[in-house]
Coordinates of C-alpha atoms in Angstrom, one line a residue:
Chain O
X124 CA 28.8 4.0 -33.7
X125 CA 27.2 0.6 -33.9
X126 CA 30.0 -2.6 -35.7
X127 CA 28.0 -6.0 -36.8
X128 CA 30.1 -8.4 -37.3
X129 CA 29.8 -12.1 -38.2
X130 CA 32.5 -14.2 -36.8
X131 CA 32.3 -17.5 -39.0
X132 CA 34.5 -21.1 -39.3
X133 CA 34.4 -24.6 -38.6
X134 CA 33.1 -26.1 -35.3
X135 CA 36.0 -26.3 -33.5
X136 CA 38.4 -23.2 -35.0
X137 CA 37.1 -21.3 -31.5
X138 CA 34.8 -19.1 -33.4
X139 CA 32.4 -18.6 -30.6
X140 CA 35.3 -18.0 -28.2
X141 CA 36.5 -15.2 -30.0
X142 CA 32.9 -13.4 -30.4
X143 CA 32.5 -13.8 -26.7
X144 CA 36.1 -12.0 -26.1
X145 CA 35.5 -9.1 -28.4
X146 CA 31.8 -9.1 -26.2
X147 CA 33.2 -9.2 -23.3
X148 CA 36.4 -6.7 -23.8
X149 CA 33.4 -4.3 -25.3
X150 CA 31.6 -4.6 -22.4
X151 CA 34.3 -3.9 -20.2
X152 CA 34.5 -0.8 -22.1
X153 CA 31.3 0.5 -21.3
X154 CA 30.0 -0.3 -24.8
X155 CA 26.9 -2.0 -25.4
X156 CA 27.2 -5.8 -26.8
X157 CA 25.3 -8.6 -27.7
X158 CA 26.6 -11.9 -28.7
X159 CA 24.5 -14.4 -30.3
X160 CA 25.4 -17.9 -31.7
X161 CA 24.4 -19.7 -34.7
X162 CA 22.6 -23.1 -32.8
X163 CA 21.4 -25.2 -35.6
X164 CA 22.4 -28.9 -35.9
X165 CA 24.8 -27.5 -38.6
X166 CA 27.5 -26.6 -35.6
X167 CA 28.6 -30.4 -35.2
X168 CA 31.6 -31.3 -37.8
X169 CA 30.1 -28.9 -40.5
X170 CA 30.0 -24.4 -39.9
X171 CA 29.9 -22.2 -36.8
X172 CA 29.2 -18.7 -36.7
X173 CA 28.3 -16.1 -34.5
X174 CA 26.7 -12.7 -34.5
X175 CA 28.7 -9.9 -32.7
X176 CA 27.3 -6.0 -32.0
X177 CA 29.1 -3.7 -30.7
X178 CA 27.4 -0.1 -30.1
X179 CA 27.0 3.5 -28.4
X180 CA 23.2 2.8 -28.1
X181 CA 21.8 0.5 -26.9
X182 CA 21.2 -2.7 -29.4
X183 CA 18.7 -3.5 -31.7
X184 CA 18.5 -6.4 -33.8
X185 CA 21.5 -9.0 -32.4
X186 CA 21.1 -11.1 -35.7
X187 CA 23.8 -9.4 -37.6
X188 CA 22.4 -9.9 -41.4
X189 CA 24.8 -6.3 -42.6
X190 CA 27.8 -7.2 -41.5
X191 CA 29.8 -3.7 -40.8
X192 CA 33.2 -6.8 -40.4
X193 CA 33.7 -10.6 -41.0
X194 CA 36.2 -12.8 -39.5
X195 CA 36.4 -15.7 -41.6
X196 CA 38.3 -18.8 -41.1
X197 CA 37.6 -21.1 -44.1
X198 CA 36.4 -21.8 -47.3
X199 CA 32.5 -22.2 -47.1
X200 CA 32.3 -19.2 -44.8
X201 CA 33.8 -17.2 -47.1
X202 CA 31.0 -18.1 -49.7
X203 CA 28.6 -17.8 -47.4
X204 CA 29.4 -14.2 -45.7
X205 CA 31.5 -12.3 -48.5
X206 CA 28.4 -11.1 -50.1
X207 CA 26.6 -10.1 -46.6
X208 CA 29.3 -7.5 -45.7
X209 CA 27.9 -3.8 -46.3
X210 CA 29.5 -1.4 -48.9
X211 CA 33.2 0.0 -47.2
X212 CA 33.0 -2.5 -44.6
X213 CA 35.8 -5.1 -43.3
X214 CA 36.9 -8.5 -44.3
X215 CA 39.5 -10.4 -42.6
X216 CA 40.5 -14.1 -44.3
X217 CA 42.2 -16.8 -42.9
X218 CA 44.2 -17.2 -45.8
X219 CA 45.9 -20.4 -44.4
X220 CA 42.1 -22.5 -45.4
X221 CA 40.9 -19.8 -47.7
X222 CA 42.5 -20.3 -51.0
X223 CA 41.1 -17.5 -53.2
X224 CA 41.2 -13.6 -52.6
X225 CA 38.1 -11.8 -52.2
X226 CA 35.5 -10.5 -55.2
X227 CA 34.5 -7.3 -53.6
X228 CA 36.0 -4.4 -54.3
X229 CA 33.8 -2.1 -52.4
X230 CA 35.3 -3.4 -48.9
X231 CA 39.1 -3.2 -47.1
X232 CA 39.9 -6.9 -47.6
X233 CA 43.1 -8.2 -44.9
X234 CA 44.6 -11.8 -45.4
X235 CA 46.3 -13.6 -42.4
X236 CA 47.9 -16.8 -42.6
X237 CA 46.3 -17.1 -39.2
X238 CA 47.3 -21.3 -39.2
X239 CA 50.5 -21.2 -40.4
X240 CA 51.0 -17.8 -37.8
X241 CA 49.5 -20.2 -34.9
X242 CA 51.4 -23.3 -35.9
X243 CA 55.0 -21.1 -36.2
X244 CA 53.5 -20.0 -32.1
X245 CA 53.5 -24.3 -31.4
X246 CA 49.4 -24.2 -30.7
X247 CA 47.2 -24.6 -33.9
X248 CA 44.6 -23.8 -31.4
X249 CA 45.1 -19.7 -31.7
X250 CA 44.5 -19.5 -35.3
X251 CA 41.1 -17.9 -33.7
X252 CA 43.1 -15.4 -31.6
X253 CA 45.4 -14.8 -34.5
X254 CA 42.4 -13.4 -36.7
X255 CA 41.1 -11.6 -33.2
X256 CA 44.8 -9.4 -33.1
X257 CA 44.3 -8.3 -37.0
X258 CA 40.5 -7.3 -36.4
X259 CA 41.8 -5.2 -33.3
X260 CA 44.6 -3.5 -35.2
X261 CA 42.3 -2.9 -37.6
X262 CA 39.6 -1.6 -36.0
X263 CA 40.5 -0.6 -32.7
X264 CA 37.0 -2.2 -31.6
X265 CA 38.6 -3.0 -27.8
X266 CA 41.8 -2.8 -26.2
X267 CA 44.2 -6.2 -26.6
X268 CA 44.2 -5.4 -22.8
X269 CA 40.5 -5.5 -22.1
X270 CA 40.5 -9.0 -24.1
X271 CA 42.8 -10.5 -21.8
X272 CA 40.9 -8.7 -18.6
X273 CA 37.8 -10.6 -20.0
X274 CA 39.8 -13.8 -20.7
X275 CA 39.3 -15.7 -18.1
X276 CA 35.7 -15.0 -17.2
X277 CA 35.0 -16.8 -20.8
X278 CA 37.6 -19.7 -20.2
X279 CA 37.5 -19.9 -16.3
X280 CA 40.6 -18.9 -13.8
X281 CA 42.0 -22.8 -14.8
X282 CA 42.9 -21.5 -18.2
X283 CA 45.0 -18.6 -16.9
X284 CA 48.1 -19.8 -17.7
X285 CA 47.5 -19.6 -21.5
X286 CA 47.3 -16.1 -21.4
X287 CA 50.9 -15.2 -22.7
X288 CA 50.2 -17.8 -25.4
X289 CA 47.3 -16.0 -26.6
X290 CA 48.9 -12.5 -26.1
X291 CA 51.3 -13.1 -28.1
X292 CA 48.5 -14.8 -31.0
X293 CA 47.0 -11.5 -30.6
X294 CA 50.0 -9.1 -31.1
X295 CA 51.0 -12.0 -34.0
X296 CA 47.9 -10.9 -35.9
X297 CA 48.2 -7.4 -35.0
X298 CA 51.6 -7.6 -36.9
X299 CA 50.6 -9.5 -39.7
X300 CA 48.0 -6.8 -40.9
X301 CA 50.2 -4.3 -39.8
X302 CA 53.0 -5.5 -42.6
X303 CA 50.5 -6.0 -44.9
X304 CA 48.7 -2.3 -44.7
X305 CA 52.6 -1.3 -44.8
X306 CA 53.2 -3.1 -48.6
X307 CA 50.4 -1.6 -50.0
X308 CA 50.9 1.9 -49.1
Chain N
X170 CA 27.1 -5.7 -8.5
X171 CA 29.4 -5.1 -11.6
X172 CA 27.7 -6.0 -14.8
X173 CA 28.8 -9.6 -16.0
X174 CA 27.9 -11.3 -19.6
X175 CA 25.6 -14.3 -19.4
X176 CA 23.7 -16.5 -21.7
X177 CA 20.2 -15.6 -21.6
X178 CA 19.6 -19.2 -20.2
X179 CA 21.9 -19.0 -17.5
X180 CA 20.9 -15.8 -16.9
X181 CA 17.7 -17.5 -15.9
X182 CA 19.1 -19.9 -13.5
X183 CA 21.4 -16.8 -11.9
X184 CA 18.4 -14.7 -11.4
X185 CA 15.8 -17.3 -10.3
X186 CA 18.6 -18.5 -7.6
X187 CA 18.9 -14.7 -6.8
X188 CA 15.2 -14.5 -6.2
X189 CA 15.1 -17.4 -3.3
X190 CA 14.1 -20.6 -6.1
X191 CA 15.3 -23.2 -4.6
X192 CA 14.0 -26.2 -6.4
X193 CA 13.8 -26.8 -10.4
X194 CA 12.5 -30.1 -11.9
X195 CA 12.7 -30.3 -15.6
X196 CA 13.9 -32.0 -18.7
X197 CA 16.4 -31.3 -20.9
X198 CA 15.1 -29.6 -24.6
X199 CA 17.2 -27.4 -26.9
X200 CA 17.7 -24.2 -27.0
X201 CA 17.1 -23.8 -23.4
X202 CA 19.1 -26.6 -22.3
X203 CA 21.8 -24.7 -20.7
X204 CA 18.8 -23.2 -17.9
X205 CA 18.9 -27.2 -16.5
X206 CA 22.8 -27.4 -17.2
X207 CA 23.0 -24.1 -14.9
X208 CA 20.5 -25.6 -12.3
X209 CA 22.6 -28.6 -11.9
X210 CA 25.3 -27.3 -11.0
X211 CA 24.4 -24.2 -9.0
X212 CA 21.5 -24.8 -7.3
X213 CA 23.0 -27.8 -4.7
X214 CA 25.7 -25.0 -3.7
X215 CA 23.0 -23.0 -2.0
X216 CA 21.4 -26.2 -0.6
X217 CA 18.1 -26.2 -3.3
X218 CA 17.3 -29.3 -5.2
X219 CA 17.9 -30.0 -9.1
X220 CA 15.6 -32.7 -10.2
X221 CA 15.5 -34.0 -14.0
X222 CA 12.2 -35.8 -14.0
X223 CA 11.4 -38.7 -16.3
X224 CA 8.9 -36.3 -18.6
X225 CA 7.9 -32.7 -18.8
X226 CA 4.6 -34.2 -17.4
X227 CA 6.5 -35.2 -14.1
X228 CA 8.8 -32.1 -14.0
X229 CA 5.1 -29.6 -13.5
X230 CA 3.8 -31.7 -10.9
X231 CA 6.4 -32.3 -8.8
X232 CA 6.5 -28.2 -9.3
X233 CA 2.8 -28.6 -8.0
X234 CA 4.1 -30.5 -5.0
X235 CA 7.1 -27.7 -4.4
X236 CA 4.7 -25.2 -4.8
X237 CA 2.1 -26.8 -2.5
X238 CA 4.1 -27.0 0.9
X239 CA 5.3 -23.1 -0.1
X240 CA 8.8 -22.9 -2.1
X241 CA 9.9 -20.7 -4.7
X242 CA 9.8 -23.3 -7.7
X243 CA 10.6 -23.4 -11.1
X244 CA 10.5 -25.4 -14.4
X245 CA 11.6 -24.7 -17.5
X246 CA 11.2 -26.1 -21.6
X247 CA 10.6 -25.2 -25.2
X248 CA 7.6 -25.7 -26.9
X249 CA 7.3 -28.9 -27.2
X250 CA 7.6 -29.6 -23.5
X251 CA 5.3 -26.6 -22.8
X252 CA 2.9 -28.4 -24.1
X253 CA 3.2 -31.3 -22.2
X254 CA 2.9 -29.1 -19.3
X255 CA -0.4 -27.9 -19.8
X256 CA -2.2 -30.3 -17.5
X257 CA -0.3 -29.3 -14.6
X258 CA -0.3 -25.4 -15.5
X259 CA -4.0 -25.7 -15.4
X260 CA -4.1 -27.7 -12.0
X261 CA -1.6 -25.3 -10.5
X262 CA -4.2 -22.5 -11.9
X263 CA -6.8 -24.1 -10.0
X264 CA -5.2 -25.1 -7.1
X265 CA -3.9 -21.0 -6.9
X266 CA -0.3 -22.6 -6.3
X267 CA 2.7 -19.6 -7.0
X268 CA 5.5 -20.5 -9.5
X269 CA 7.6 -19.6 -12.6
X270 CA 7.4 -21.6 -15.9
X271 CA 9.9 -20.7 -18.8
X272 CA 9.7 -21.2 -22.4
X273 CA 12.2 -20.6 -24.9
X274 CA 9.5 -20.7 -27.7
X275 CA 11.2 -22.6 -30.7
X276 CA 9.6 -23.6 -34.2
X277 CA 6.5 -25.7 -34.2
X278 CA 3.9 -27.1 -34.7
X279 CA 4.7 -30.6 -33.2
X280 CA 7.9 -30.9 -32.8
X281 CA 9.0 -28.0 -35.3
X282 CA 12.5 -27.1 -35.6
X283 CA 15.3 -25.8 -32.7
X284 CA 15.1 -22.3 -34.0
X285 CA 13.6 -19.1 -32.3
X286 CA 9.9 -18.5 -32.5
X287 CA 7.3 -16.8 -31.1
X288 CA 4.6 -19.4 -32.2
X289 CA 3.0 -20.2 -28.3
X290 CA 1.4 -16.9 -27.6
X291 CA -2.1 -18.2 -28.2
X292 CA -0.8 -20.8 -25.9
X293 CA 0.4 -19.3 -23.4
X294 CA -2.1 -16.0 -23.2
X295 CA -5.6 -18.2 -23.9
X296 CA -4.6 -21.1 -21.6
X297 CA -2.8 -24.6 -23.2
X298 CA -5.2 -26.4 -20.3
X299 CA -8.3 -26.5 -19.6
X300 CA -10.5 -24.6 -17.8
X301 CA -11.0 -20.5 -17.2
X302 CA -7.7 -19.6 -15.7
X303 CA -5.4 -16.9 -16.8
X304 CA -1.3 -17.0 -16.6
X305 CA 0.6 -14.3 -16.1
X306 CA 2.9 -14.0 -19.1
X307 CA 6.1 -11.8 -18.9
X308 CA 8.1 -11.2 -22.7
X309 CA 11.3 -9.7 -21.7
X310 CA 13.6 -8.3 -24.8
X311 CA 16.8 -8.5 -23.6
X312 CA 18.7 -10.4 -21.0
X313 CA 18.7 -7.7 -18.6
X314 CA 15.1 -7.5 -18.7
X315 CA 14.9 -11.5 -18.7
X316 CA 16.5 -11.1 -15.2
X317 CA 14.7 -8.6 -13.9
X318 CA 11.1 -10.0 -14.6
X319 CA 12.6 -13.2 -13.4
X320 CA 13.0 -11.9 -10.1
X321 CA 10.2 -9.5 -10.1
X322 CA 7.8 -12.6 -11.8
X323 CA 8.9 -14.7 -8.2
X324 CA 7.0 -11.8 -6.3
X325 CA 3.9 -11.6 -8.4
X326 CA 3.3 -15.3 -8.3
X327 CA 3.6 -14.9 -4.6
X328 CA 1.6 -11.9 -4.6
X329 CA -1.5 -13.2 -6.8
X330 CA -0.9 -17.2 -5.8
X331 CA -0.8 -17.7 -9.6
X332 CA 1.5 -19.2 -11.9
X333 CA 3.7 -16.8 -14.3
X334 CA 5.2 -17.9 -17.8
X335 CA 8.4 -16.3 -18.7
X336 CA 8.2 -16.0 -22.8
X337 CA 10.9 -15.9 -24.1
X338 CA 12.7 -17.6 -27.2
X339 CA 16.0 -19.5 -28.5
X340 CA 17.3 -16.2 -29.5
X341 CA 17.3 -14.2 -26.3
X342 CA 17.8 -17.8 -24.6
X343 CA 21.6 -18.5 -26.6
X344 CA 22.5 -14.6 -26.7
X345 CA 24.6 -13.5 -24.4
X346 CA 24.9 -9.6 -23.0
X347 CA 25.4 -7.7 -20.5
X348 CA 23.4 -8.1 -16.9
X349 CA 23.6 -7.0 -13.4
X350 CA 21.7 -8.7 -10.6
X351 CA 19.0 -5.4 -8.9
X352 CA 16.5 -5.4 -6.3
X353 CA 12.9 -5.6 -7.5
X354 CA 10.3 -3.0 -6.4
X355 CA 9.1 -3.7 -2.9
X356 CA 6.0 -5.6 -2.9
X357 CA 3.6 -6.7 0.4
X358 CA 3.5 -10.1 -0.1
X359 CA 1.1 -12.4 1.8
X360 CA 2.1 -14.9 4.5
X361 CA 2.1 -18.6 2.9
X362 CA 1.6 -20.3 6.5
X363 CA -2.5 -20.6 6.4
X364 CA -2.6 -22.8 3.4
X365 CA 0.9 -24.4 2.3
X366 CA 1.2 -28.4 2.8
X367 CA 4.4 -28.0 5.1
X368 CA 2.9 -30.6 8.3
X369 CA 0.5 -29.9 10.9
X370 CA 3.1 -31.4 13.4
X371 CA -0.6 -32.6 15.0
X372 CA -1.1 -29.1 16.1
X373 CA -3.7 -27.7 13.4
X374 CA -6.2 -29.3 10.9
X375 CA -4.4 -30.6 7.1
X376 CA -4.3 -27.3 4.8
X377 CA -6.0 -28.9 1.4
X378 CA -4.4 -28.4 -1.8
X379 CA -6.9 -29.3 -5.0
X380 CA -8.3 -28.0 -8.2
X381 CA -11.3 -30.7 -8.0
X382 CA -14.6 -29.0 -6.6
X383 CA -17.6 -31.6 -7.4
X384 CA -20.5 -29.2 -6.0
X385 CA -21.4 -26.5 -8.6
X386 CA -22.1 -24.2 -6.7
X387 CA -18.6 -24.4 -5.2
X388 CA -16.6 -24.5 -8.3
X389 CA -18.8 -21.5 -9.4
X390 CA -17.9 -19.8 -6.3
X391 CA -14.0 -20.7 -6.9
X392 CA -14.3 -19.5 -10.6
X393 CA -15.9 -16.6 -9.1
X394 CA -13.1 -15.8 -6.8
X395 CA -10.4 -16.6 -9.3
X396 CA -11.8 -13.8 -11.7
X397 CA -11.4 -11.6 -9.4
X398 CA -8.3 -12.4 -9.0
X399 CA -7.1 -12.1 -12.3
X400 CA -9.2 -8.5 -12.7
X401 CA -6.9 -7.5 -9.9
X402 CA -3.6 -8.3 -11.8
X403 CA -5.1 -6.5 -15.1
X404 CA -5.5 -3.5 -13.1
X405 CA -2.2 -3.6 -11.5
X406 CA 0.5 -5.4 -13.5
X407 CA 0.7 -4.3 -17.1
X408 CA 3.8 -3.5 -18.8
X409 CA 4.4 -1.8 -21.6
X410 CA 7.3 0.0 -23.7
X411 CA 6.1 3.0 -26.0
X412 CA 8.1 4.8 -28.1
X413 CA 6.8 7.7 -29.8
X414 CA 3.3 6.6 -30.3
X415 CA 1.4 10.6 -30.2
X416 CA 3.4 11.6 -33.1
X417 CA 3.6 8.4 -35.0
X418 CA 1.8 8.3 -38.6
X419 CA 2.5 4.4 -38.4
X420 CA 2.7 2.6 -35.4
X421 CA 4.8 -0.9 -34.6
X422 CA 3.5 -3.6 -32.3
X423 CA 6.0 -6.4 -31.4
X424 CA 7.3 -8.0 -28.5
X425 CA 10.5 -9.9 -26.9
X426 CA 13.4 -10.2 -29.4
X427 CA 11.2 -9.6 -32.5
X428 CA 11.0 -5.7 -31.1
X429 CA 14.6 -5.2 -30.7
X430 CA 14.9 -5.9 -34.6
X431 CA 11.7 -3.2 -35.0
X432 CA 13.8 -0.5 -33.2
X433 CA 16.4 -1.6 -35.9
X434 CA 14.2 -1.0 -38.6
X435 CA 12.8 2.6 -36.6
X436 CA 16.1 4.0 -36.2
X437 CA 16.8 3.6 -39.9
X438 CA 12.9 5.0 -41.0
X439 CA 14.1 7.9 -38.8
X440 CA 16.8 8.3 -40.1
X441 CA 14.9 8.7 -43.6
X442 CA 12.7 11.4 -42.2
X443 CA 9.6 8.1 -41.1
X444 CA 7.8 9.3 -38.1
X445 CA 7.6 5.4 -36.5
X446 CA 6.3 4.7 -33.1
X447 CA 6.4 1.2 -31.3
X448 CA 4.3 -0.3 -28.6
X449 CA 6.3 -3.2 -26.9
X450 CA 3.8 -5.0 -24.5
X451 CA 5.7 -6.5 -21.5
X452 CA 3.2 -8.3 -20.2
X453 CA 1.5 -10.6 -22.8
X454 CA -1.2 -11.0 -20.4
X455 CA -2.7 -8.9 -18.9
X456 CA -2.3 -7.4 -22.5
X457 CA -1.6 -3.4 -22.2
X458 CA -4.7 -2.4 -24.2
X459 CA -5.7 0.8 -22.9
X460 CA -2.0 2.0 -24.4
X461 CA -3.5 1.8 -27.8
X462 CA -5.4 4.7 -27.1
X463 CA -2.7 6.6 -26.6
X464 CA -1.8 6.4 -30.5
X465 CA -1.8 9.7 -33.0
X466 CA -5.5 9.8 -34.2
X467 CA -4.1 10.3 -37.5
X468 CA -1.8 7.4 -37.6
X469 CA -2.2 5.3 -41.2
X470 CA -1.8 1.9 -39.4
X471 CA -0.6 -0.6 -36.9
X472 CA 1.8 -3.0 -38.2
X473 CA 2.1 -6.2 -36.2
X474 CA 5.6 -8.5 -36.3
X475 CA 5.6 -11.5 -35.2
X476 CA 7.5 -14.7 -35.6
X477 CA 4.8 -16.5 -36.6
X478 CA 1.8 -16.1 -38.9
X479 CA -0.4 -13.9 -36.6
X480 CA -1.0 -14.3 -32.7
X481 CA -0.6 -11.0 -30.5
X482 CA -2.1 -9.4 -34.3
X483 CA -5.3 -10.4 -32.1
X484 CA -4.8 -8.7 -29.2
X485 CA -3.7 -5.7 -31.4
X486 CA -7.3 -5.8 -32.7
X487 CA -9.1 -6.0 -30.2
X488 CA -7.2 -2.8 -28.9
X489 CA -7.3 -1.2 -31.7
X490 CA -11.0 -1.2 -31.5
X491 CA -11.1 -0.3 -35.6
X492 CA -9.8 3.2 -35.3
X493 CA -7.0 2.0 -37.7
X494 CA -6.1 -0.4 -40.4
X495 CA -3.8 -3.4 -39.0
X496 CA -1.4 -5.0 -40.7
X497 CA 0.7 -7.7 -40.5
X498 CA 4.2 -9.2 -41.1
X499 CA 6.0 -12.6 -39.3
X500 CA 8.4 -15.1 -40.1
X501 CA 8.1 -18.4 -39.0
X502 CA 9.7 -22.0 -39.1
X503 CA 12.4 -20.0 -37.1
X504 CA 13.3 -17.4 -39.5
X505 CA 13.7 -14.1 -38.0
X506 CA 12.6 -11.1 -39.8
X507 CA 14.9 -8.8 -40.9
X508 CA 14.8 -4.9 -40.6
X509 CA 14.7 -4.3 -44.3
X510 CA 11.6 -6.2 -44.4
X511 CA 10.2 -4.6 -41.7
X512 CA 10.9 -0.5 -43.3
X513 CA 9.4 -2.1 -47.2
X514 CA 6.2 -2.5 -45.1
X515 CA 6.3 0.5 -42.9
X516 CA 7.1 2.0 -46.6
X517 CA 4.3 0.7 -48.1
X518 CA 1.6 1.5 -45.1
X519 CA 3.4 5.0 -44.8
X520 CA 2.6 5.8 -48.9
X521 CA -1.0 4.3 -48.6
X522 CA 0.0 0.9 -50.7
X523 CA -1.4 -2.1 -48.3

């Protein structure tokens, strides 16, 4: 088993936060991980992304060029990644800063009006975690569980009392796909 | 020690801590930026000294001076800054003075771009300074290994009185995985207290610390012993992954991160039937050479990959001794090959094209 996926968005939508989670929750699983962050003057005001692997063996390449999944939370990721993700793979789109549906059909495409889900939560800040809780659902990568274990060695102990709020971000976007698989079945 | 996940940088700073350094004078250049960041903060917790010095230039010798009256002492930079070093490397070189210098090789030349490359290794395995002096140079792949050779590159400095360059590059610098802090092998190492700069509290005549020796005959003599020296650490601190180089019919070298996206491209050739075999050098110098002779006698080739236009494809050469066709392919600029590019060529060498 070995998941690539590119985790992509503005500078600021917590795009690197949420690759480090899903690292650190795989780690605690006694998978092997890498994590490894776009660095380029590019970050600052203009598009973020970072590189996630998640594997029984050890890892190769961190760059994730295939993508097995995306996580893509606006517009000119979408250009920029749609095409990269291999044939049967995984796209999740914030639909809330995504305005058009996907041109492949050769991958499981899952929208999530992650914004919308965070602002209805009173913190636009967990549109990020929102997307986190579909991919999990999805994919059963990691445990919700082991994300919040590993939550506060990304964040720091100060930051444990947002963990409820991003639980519940989590199980938000876990619900979201959930009734979307549901109307298409 | 549970395994924790850490920046490649940091992981640097965690290590380097964990191996006794106590003092760190640099200068802030990205994408290793977050190794001062770390120092900063850290290193006044365990009483050490965090110094950012008005150049790269400074930042070395005060590392000469830390060095001199016997701490564990590091500095760290990119390319750029490595450079700037060079004077000081070769002093410290001269003046056999024990102590860790990091790069986190980026784009050049000049001052490049901020992106991974592997474009120092002439630099830092043929000397940036002047002067016959070798530096031992330690390419780690992951940030495990980072932290190991880290802590084990402490003890040969110490061991050898030499300096040793960690290579690495913005890539395994800004990654973050897995580490745990172990215990290196055991090594003797030998007592500082007959020639460190620490005070003679009037009780014994100044230790002399210097890399200037005006009577020929003397320098020869130091050049002399130095050699011998560095013969020493060829014979006894090579490193080297291999991977399935007796069966191979073509054969990969690459090191650091560059080889971690070679076993990418090898697991897929396997998976097609390829019989691929990799030699990783871990030590950049001393280069493992005599592993070359290890390879299938009826391998088609040796395929370099680099990120850059052709450094270690050298060293691969010169161990190769002729007995195969070598080939190359690097990205550079700070693109990073990919492991489709790397199977078209293994492809190509495989079916007799290059």
């Amino acid at each position: 088993m070995e998941e690539r996926i590119t985790i992509a968005g503005f500078g600021g939508q917590g795009v690197m936060a949420i690759g480090q989670l899903l690292t650190y929750a795989g780690m605690l699983e006694n998978k092997n991980v890498s994590w490894l962050p776009s660095y380029g003057p590019e970050m600052r005001g203009g598009t973020a992304n970072c590189s996630v692997v998640i594997s029984s063996e050890a890892v190769g390449s961190p760059v994730v060029v295939n993508a097995t999944s995306a996580i893509i939370m606006n517009k000119p990721s979408m250009d920029k990644f749609e095409p990269t993700i291999v044939e049967g793979g995984k796209l999740f789109v914030n639909s809330s800063l995504v305005d058009r549906k996907s041109n492949r059909d050769d991958i499981e495409v899952y929208y999530i009006p992650a914004n919308e889900i965070a602002n209805e939560l009173g913190n636009m800040k967990v549109a990020n975690m929102v997307m986190l809780g579909a991919y999990i659902e999805v994919t059963k990568m990691v445990s919700i569980e082991s994300i919040l274990e590993g939550f506060t060695k990304v964040f720091g102990e100060d930051k444990a009392h947002l963990i409820p709020l991003n639980k519940e971000a989590l199980e938000k976007g876990a619900e979201s796909v959930r009734n979307q698989i549901a109307a298409t079945v | 020690m549970a395994k924790v996940l850490m920046k490649g940088n940091e992981a640097v700073g965690a290590a380097a801590i964990e191996a006794g350094c106590r003092y760190f004078f640099g200068y802030p250049i990205t994408p290793q930026s977050e190794l001062p960041e770390y120092m900063a903060r850290e290193l006044p917790k365990v009483g050490g000294v965090f110094l950012q010095a008005e150049s790269e230039i400074a930042a070395i010798n005060m590392v000469y001076g830390a060095a001199g009256a016997g701490a564990r002492v590091m500095t760290s930079s990119s390319s750029p800054g490595i450079s700037l070093k060079q004077e000081g490397i070769s002093y410290i070189a001269g003046a056999e003075l024990p102590c860790l210098i990091v790069n986190m090789m980026r784009g050049g030349p000049g001052l490049g771009s901020i992106q991974p490359s592997q474009t120092d290794y002439f630099q830092a395995t043929r000397g940036g300074g002047n002067g016959d002096y070798r530096v031992v140079v330690l390419a780690p792949s992951n940030v495990q290994e980072l932290v190991d050779l880290i802590i084990e590159g402490f003890d040969i400095a110490d061991q050898y009185r030499n300096p040793v360059m960690i290579l690495g590059d913005g890539m395994i610098g800004q990654m973050m995985e897995p580490v745990e802090f172990k215990k290196p092998k055991q090594r003797e190492l030998p007592p500082k207290d007959d020639w460190i700069t620490n005070g003679t509290k009037g009780k014994r005549k100044p230790h002399i610390i210097n890399s200037l020796y005006l009577a020929p005959e003397e320098l020869e003599a130091h050049n002399i012993k130095l050699q011998e020296k560095y013969r020493k650490i060829r014979e006894n601190e090579v490193k080297v992954e291999s991977y399935n180089i007796e069966d191979a019919d073509v054969v990969i070298a690459a090191y650091g991160t560059t080889a971690r996206i070679v076993k990418t491209a090898i697991s897929q050739l396997e998976r097609e039937g390829y019989k691929v075999g990799l030699i990783r050098p871990i030590t950049l110098w001393p280069y493992p050479y005599d592993e070359f002779k290890k390879i299938n006698p009826q391998c088609k080739g040796i395929l370099t990959v680099e990120m850059n236009t052709g450094q270690m494809l050298d060293d691969v050469k010169i161990a190769v001794e002729g007995r195969f066709p070598v080939y190359f392919h690097g990205r550079t600029g700070g693109m990073v090959p990919t492991p489709n590019e790397i199977i078209e060529k293994v492809k190509r060498i495989h079916g007799g094209e290059m």
